Short mmCIF file of C-alpha atoms in Angstrom, two decimals:
data_model
loop_
_atom_site.label_atom_id
_atom_site.label_comp_id
_atom_site.label_asym_id
_atom_site.label_seq_id
_atom_site.Cartn_x
_atom_site.Cartn_y
_atom_site.Cartn_z
CA MET A 11 20.81 -161.95 -52.98
CA ALA A 12 24.06 -163.73 -52.16
CA LYS A 13 26.07 -162.52 -49.19
CA PRO A 14 29.27 -160.69 -50.26
CA ASP A 15 32.54 -162.54 -49.86
CA TRP A 16 34.14 -159.99 -47.55
CA GLY A 17 37.42 -161.88 -47.40
CA ALA A 18 37.90 -161.72 -51.16
CA LEU A 19 36.76 -158.10 -51.26
CA GLN A 20 39.24 -157.17 -48.51
CA ASN A 21 42.08 -158.82 -50.46
CA GLN A 22 41.02 -156.95 -53.59
CA PHE A 23 40.96 -153.67 -51.68
CA LEU A 24 44.41 -154.27 -50.21
CA ALA A 25 45.76 -154.84 -53.72
CA ASP A 26 44.17 -151.62 -55.02
CA HIS A 27 45.27 -149.72 -51.92
CA ALA A 28 48.88 -150.82 -52.43
CA LYS A 29 48.78 -149.53 -56.03
CA ASN A 30 47.12 -146.13 -55.69
CA GLY A 31 46.53 -145.59 -51.94
CA ILE A 32 42.73 -145.44 -52.33
CA SER A 33 40.74 -145.07 -49.11
CA PRO A 34 38.21 -147.73 -47.98
CA LYS A 35 35.28 -145.35 -48.48
CA GLU A 36 36.28 -144.34 -52.01
CA TRP A 37 36.93 -147.97 -52.94
CA CYS A 38 33.53 -149.13 -51.62
CA GLU A 39 31.75 -146.37 -53.54
CA ALA A 40 33.62 -147.35 -56.71
CA GLN A 41 32.58 -150.98 -56.20
CA GLY A 42 28.95 -150.05 -55.50
CA LEU A 43 29.13 -151.22 -51.87
CA ASN A 44 27.39 -149.60 -48.93
CA TYR A 45 30.27 -148.23 -46.86
CA ALA A 46 28.22 -148.22 -43.65
CA SER A 47 27.94 -152.02 -43.91
CA ALA A 48 31.32 -152.68 -45.50
CA ARG A 49 33.44 -150.62 -43.10
CA ARG A 50 33.57 -153.53 -40.67
CA TYR A 51 35.31 -155.68 -43.28
CA ILE A 52 37.08 -153.31 -45.67
CA LYS A 53 39.99 -151.73 -43.75
CA LYS A 54 43.45 -150.37 -44.36
CA PRO A 55 46.42 -152.56 -43.38
CA ALA A 56 47.43 -151.95 -39.78
CA THR A 57 50.97 -150.85 -40.68
CA GLN A 58 51.16 -148.06 -38.14
CA SER A 59 49.89 -150.30 -35.34
CA VAL A 60 52.52 -152.92 -36.14
CA GLN A 61 55.31 -150.33 -36.21
CA SER A 62 54.15 -148.83 -32.92
CA ALA A 63 54.06 -152.24 -31.26
CA GLN A 64 57.50 -153.02 -32.63
CA LYS A 65 58.99 -149.79 -31.26
CA THR A 66 57.47 -150.41 -27.82
CA ALA A 67 58.79 -153.97 -27.71
CA GLN A 68 62.25 -152.82 -28.89
CA LYS A 69 62.36 -150.13 -26.18
CA LYS A 70 61.49 -152.64 -23.45
CA LEU A 71 64.16 -154.98 -24.77
CA ARG A 72 66.79 -152.23 -24.62
CA THR A 73 65.85 -151.40 -21.02
CA ALA A 74 66.05 -155.03 -19.93
CA HIS A 75 69.32 -155.45 -21.80
CA ALA A 76 70.86 -152.41 -20.10
CA GLN A 77 69.77 -153.54 -16.63
CA SER A 78 71.25 -156.99 -17.16
CA GLY A 79 74.66 -155.50 -18.09
CA ALA A 80 74.99 -157.81 -21.09
CA LYS A 81 77.33 -156.74 -23.86
CA THR A 82 75.79 -158.76 -26.67
CA PRO A 83 74.03 -156.84 -29.44
CA ILE A 84 70.32 -156.17 -29.01
CA PRO A 85 68.36 -158.40 -31.39
CA GLN A 86 66.02 -156.75 -33.87
CA ILE A 87 62.41 -157.85 -33.59
CA GLU A 88 60.73 -155.90 -36.38
CA ASN A 89 59.49 -159.09 -38.04
CA GLN A 90 58.80 -161.11 -34.89
CA ILE A 91 55.49 -159.58 -33.73
CA ASP A 92 52.39 -161.65 -34.33
CA SER A 93 49.69 -159.48 -35.83
CA ASN A 94 47.07 -161.62 -34.03
CA CYS A 95 48.29 -160.16 -30.74
CA LEU A 96 47.53 -156.61 -31.85
CA PRO A 97 44.25 -154.82 -31.04
CA PRO A 98 41.52 -155.34 -33.62
CA GLU A 99 41.57 -152.88 -36.50
CA ASN A 100 38.03 -151.78 -35.91
CA ILE A 101 38.80 -150.59 -32.40
CA ALA A 102 38.20 -147.02 -33.62
CA ASP A 103 34.66 -147.99 -34.57
CA GLU A 104 33.88 -149.05 -30.98
CA TRP A 105 32.15 -146.57 -28.69
CA SER A 106 34.29 -145.51 -25.76
CA LEU A 107 33.16 -143.58 -22.71
CA ASN A 108 34.67 -140.14 -22.21
CA PRO A 109 33.69 -139.07 -18.67
CA HIS A 110 34.63 -135.44 -19.30
CA GLU A 111 32.30 -135.26 -22.29
CA TYR A 112 29.32 -136.13 -20.10
CA GLY A 113 30.56 -134.51 -16.89
CA LEU A 114 30.71 -137.82 -15.00
CA ASN A 115 32.71 -138.43 -11.87
CA ASP A 116 34.70 -141.63 -11.36
CA MET A 117 31.86 -143.48 -9.65
CA GLN A 118 29.35 -142.58 -12.36
CA ALA A 119 31.75 -143.53 -15.16
CA ARG A 120 32.36 -146.94 -13.57
CA PHE A 121 28.61 -147.41 -13.14
CA VAL A 122 27.98 -146.73 -16.86
CA SER A 123 30.67 -149.20 -17.92
CA GLU A 124 29.39 -151.89 -15.55
CA TYR A 125 25.74 -151.33 -16.47
CA LEU A 126 26.45 -151.98 -20.15
CA ILE A 127 27.63 -155.49 -19.26
CA ASP A 128 24.35 -156.99 -18.03
CA MET A 129 21.89 -154.04 -17.85
CA ASN A 130 21.44 -154.66 -14.11
CA ARG A 131 21.57 -151.38 -12.21
CA VAL A 132 21.99 -152.87 -8.74
CA ALA A 133 24.77 -155.24 -9.81
CA ALA A 134 26.45 -152.42 -11.74
CA TYR A 135 26.23 -150.16 -8.68
CA LYS A 136 27.91 -152.74 -6.46
CA ARG A 137 30.62 -153.56 -9.01
CA ALA A 138 31.32 -149.85 -9.38
CA GLY A 139 32.07 -149.66 -5.66
CA GLY A 140 28.69 -148.73 -4.24
CA LYS A 141 27.82 -149.67 -0.68
CA GLY A 142 24.62 -151.05 0.76
CA GLU A 143 22.45 -154.12 0.46
CA GLY A 144 18.83 -154.90 -0.35
CA ASN A 145 16.51 -151.94 -0.72
CA THR A 146 19.27 -149.48 0.20
CA ALA A 147 21.39 -150.60 -2.74
CA TYR A 148 18.37 -150.53 -5.06
CA VAL A 149 17.46 -146.96 -4.10
CA ALA A 150 21.05 -145.75 -4.51
CA ALA A 151 21.46 -147.56 -7.83
CA SER A 152 18.16 -146.17 -9.13
CA ARG A 153 19.14 -142.66 -8.11
CA MET A 154 22.39 -142.97 -10.05
CA TYR A 155 20.63 -144.57 -13.03
CA ARG A 156 18.11 -141.68 -13.17
CA ASN A 157 20.87 -139.07 -13.19
CA ASP A 158 20.60 -137.06 -16.42
CA LYS A 159 24.30 -137.30 -17.24
CA VAL A 160 24.44 -141.04 -16.56
CA SER A 161 21.25 -141.70 -18.53
CA ARG A 162 22.58 -139.75 -21.52
CA ALA A 163 25.84 -141.70 -21.51
CA ILE A 164 23.96 -145.01 -21.34
CA ARG A 165 21.62 -144.00 -24.18
CA ASP A 166 24.55 -143.00 -26.39
CA ALA A 167 26.34 -146.27 -25.65
CA LEU A 168 23.27 -148.35 -26.51
CA ALA A 169 22.70 -146.33 -29.69
CA ALA A 170 26.31 -146.92 -30.75
CA ARG A 171 25.87 -150.63 -30.04
CA GLU A 172 22.83 -150.73 -32.32
CA ARG A 173 24.74 -148.95 -35.09
CA ARG A 174 27.50 -151.53 -34.88
CA THR A 175 24.98 -154.37 -35.23
CA GLN A 176 24.60 -155.48 -38.83
CA ILE A 177 20.96 -156.02 -39.76
CA THR A 178 20.28 -159.34 -41.47
CA GLN A 179 17.18 -161.36 -42.33
CA ASP A 180 17.89 -163.62 -39.36
CA ALA A 181 18.08 -160.59 -37.07
CA VAL A 182 14.76 -159.24 -38.36
CA LEU A 183 13.12 -162.66 -37.99
CA LYS A 184 14.46 -162.90 -34.43
CA MET A 185 13.04 -159.48 -33.64
CA TRP A 186 9.59 -160.43 -34.94
CA TRP A 187 9.69 -163.70 -32.97
CA GLU A 188 10.71 -161.99 -29.75
CA LEU A 189 7.94 -159.44 -30.25
CA ALA A 190 5.39 -162.20 -30.89
CA THR A 191 6.41 -164.14 -27.76
CA ALA A 192 7.14 -161.20 -25.44
CA ASP A 193 5.62 -161.39 -21.96
CA ALA A 194 3.07 -158.58 -21.70
CA THR A 195 2.97 -158.92 -17.91
CA GLN A 196 6.39 -157.27 -17.82
CA ILE A 197 4.56 -154.09 -18.86
CA THR A 198 1.15 -154.27 -17.19
CA GLU A 199 -0.69 -156.69 -14.91
CA HIS A 200 -4.14 -157.30 -13.51
CA ARG A 201 -3.89 -158.09 -9.83
CA ARG A 202 -6.37 -159.26 -7.19
CA LEU A 203 -5.33 -157.50 -4.00
CA CYS A 204 -6.78 -156.93 -0.55
CA CYS A 205 -9.84 -154.81 0.08
CA ARG A 206 -10.17 -152.24 2.87
CA HIS A 207 -11.62 -154.82 5.26
CA CYS A 208 -9.21 -157.71 4.66
CA TRP A 209 -6.62 -156.82 7.29
CA GLY A 210 -8.53 -154.37 9.50
CA PHE A 211 -9.29 -155.18 13.16
CA GLY A 212 -12.39 -157.33 13.19
CA HIS A 213 -12.49 -156.91 9.40
CA GLN A 214 -13.60 -153.32 9.85
CA TYR A 215 -12.69 -150.59 7.37
CA GLN A 216 -8.95 -149.91 7.56
CA TRP A 217 -7.43 -146.50 6.88
CA ARG A 218 -3.99 -145.80 5.42
CA ASP A 219 -3.10 -143.35 8.19
CA ALA A 220 -4.56 -140.78 10.56
CA VAL A 221 -4.32 -138.07 7.91
CA GLU A 222 -6.64 -139.96 5.58
CA PHE A 223 -9.06 -140.56 8.47
CA GLU A 224 -9.12 -136.86 9.38
CA GLU A 225 -9.68 -135.84 5.78
CA ALA A 226 -12.61 -138.26 5.52
CA GLY A 227 -14.03 -136.83 8.76
CA ALA A 228 -13.78 -133.26 7.49
CA GLU A 229 -15.46 -134.20 4.21
CA ALA A 230 -18.30 -135.99 6.04
CA LYS A 231 -18.81 -132.97 8.29
CA GLU A 232 -18.94 -130.63 5.28
CA LYS A 233 -21.52 -132.84 3.55
CA LYS A 234 -23.40 -133.27 6.85
CA LYS A 235 -22.94 -137.02 6.91
CA ALA A 236 -22.16 -139.40 9.73
CA ALA A 237 -18.60 -139.19 10.97
CA PRO A 238 -16.41 -142.13 9.96
CA ARG A 239 -15.02 -144.58 12.51
CA ASP A 240 -11.55 -146.00 12.82
CA ASP A 241 -12.36 -149.30 14.49
CA GLY A 242 -10.45 -151.12 11.74
CA GLY A 243 -7.26 -149.27 12.60
CA TYR A 244 -4.57 -147.85 10.35
CA GLY A 245 -1.88 -149.19 8.05
CA PHE A 246 -3.83 -150.20 4.96
CA ASP A 247 -1.44 -151.50 2.27
CA ALA A 248 -3.03 -151.88 -1.17
CA THR A 249 -0.20 -154.18 -2.34
CA LEU A 250 -1.04 -157.02 0.07
CA ASP A 251 -2.81 -160.21 -0.98
CA PRO A 252 -6.46 -160.72 0.02
CA ASN A 253 -7.31 -162.24 3.36
CA PRO A 254 -9.02 -165.58 2.60
CA GLU A 255 -11.16 -165.14 5.73
CA CYS A 256 -12.42 -161.66 4.85
CA PRO A 257 -16.26 -161.63 5.00
CA ARG A 258 -16.56 -158.53 2.80
CA CYS A 259 -14.78 -159.80 -0.32
CA ASN A 260 -14.95 -163.52 0.53
CA GLY A 261 -11.21 -163.73 0.08
CA MET A 262 -11.42 -162.59 -3.54
CA GLY A 263 -10.02 -159.12 -2.96
CA VAL A 264 -10.49 -156.31 -5.46
CA SER A 265 -9.19 -155.81 -9.00
CA ARG A 266 -6.35 -153.37 -9.52
CA ALA A 267 -4.32 -152.53 -12.62
CA PHE A 268 -0.57 -152.35 -12.15
CA PHE A 269 1.84 -150.68 -14.58
CA HIS A 270 5.54 -151.40 -14.41
CA ASP A 271 8.04 -148.59 -14.81
CA THR A 272 8.68 -148.62 -18.57
CA ARG A 273 12.11 -147.06 -18.06
CA ASP A 274 13.21 -150.45 -16.75
CA LEU A 275 12.03 -152.44 -19.78
CA HIS A 276 14.62 -154.23 -21.91
CA GLY A 277 14.71 -156.64 -24.82
CA ALA A 278 11.43 -158.00 -26.16
CA ALA A 279 9.30 -156.20 -23.59
CA ARG A 280 10.87 -152.89 -24.61
CA ARG A 281 9.94 -153.49 -28.25
CA LEU A 282 6.44 -154.60 -27.29
CA PHE A 283 5.80 -151.32 -25.45
CA ALA A 284 4.47 -148.65 -27.83
CA GLY A 285 3.73 -145.75 -25.48
CA VAL A 286 1.15 -144.37 -23.07
CA LYS A 287 -2.08 -142.61 -23.99
CA GLU A 288 -3.90 -140.39 -21.52
CA GLY A 289 -7.63 -140.42 -22.08
CA ARG A 290 -10.78 -139.42 -20.24
CA PHE A 291 -10.73 -142.65 -18.22
CA GLY A 292 -7.06 -142.44 -17.24
CA LEU A 293 -3.84 -143.84 -18.64
CA GLU A 294 -3.84 -146.49 -21.34
CA VAL A 295 -0.71 -148.51 -22.05
CA GLN A 296 -0.29 -149.19 -25.75
CA MET A 297 1.48 -152.28 -27.05
CA ARG A 298 2.34 -153.49 -30.52
CA ASN A 299 0.18 -156.21 -32.00
CA GLN A 300 1.69 -159.60 -31.16
CA ASP A 301 -0.68 -161.43 -33.51
CA ASP A 302 0.61 -159.38 -36.45
CA ALA A 303 4.19 -160.13 -35.37
CA LEU A 304 3.42 -163.86 -35.30
CA LYS A 305 1.82 -163.57 -38.75
CA MET A 306 5.00 -161.94 -40.08
CA VAL A 307 7.04 -164.85 -38.73
CA ALA A 308 4.69 -167.36 -40.35
CA GLN A 309 4.90 -165.54 -43.70
CA HIS A 310 8.69 -165.44 -43.51
CA LEU A 311 8.76 -169.20 -42.93
CA GLY A 312 6.37 -169.82 -45.83
CA MET A 313 3.57 -171.11 -43.60
CA LEU A 314 0.99 -168.76 -45.16
CA LYS A 315 0.06 -168.43 -48.83
CA ASN A 316 -0.02 -164.88 -50.12
CA ARG A 317 -1.07 -165.66 -53.70
CA THR A 318 -4.31 -166.83 -55.34
CA GLU A 319 -4.02 -170.00 -57.40
CA LEU A 320 -6.30 -170.43 -60.45
CA THR A 321 -7.05 -173.91 -61.79
CA GLY A 322 -9.09 -175.42 -64.56
CA ALA A 323 -11.96 -177.89 -64.34
CA ASP A 324 -11.75 -180.34 -61.43
CA GLY A 325 -8.56 -178.71 -60.22
CA GLY A 326 -6.68 -179.43 -63.43
CA PRO A 327 -4.50 -177.07 -65.44
CA ILE A 328 -5.97 -174.18 -67.39
CA ASN A 329 -6.16 -174.88 -71.13
CA GLN A 330 -4.62 -172.06 -73.12
CA VAL A 331 -5.60 -171.45 -76.76
CA ASN A 332 -3.59 -169.11 -78.96
CA TYR A 333 -5.70 -167.45 -81.69
CA THR A 334 -4.23 -166.01 -84.88
CA PRO A 335 -5.54 -162.90 -86.70
CA GLU A 336 -7.05 -165.19 -89.36
CA ASP A 337 -9.10 -166.94 -86.68
CA TYR A 338 -10.47 -163.61 -85.46
CA ALA A 339 -11.39 -162.61 -89.05
CA LYS A 340 -13.28 -165.86 -89.63
CA ALA A 341 -15.15 -165.51 -86.36
CA GLN A 342 -16.17 -161.96 -87.19
CA ALA A 343 -17.41 -162.97 -90.68
CA ALA A 344 -19.52 -165.78 -89.20
CA LEU A 345 -20.99 -163.38 -86.67
CA GLU A 346 -21.96 -160.87 -89.37
CA LYS A 347 -23.88 -163.61 -91.27
CA GLN A 348 -25.92 -164.43 -88.13
CA LEU A 349 -26.89 -160.81 -87.46
CA PRO A 350 -30.21 -159.58 -89.00
CA ASP A 351 -30.15 -157.19 -91.93
CA LEU A 352 -30.68 -153.72 -90.46
CA ASP A 353 -31.19 -152.02 -93.79
#
């Protein structure tokens, strides 16, 4: 289907609007156009905006003329304003943040506006006037990002942005391609990390803290087992890399699954993520099938055949014979002669 010539349609609408004052929505419905898609192109002439800009410019000119003490007449500028300098006509279609609607203070409103620029919470926090560096800035920015009012404003802004985006075949193809090539490690990872003996004193068992050691001692006493020892010390950190000299794991460490915070996912990784399922063996992260997404891309590009081709002998064309009713009558008469007499 050919793409509509929006320029010609807009000119046609302006002509009809000048005759009978028809609205863009009524005109699109009369033309059989989808108004949700056409509203970006089919618009009323910006007469009021031009007049408003002219009045403002004329007022400024009068003020400057009075301050200068000049006695020459004030020139009229009604026809001197370039319409290209005016705000775009679809400015009303753009989403704008109303802090009072969401109950945001000045800092939160600035954070929302800055976050929508690059989707970076720490950078948005600093640009909005937040203080702190490193982990301090990250914690403060995350706290603001998790705020219910701020999160709701950000969600509404992103939803409005999606509504303003016109869906095309190229956009759908791009979405499938991004889904097919998304990095799954942005959602979940398999990591080889240190074991309990890697960084303990003398490679002995290392406890997280004294509380864990005391709990293990109480459990051993209740089960009448040998009391544990803390020769390996305290401070076990499960996020550290294995110690290559550890005799217990031979420097290989232990396997651990790591799940990223899905609230921080954006772009292709966000589309790849399909939810979390809690089963009898724990949490299971679900992702959309990347192989199917790649197959959709290949089909769109015509790399896969979706039809069955029939050929004749040795791959040649199929011979078609058109029979007439007389041919069928002759064949039936010959068949009756060959059949035995059943009387």
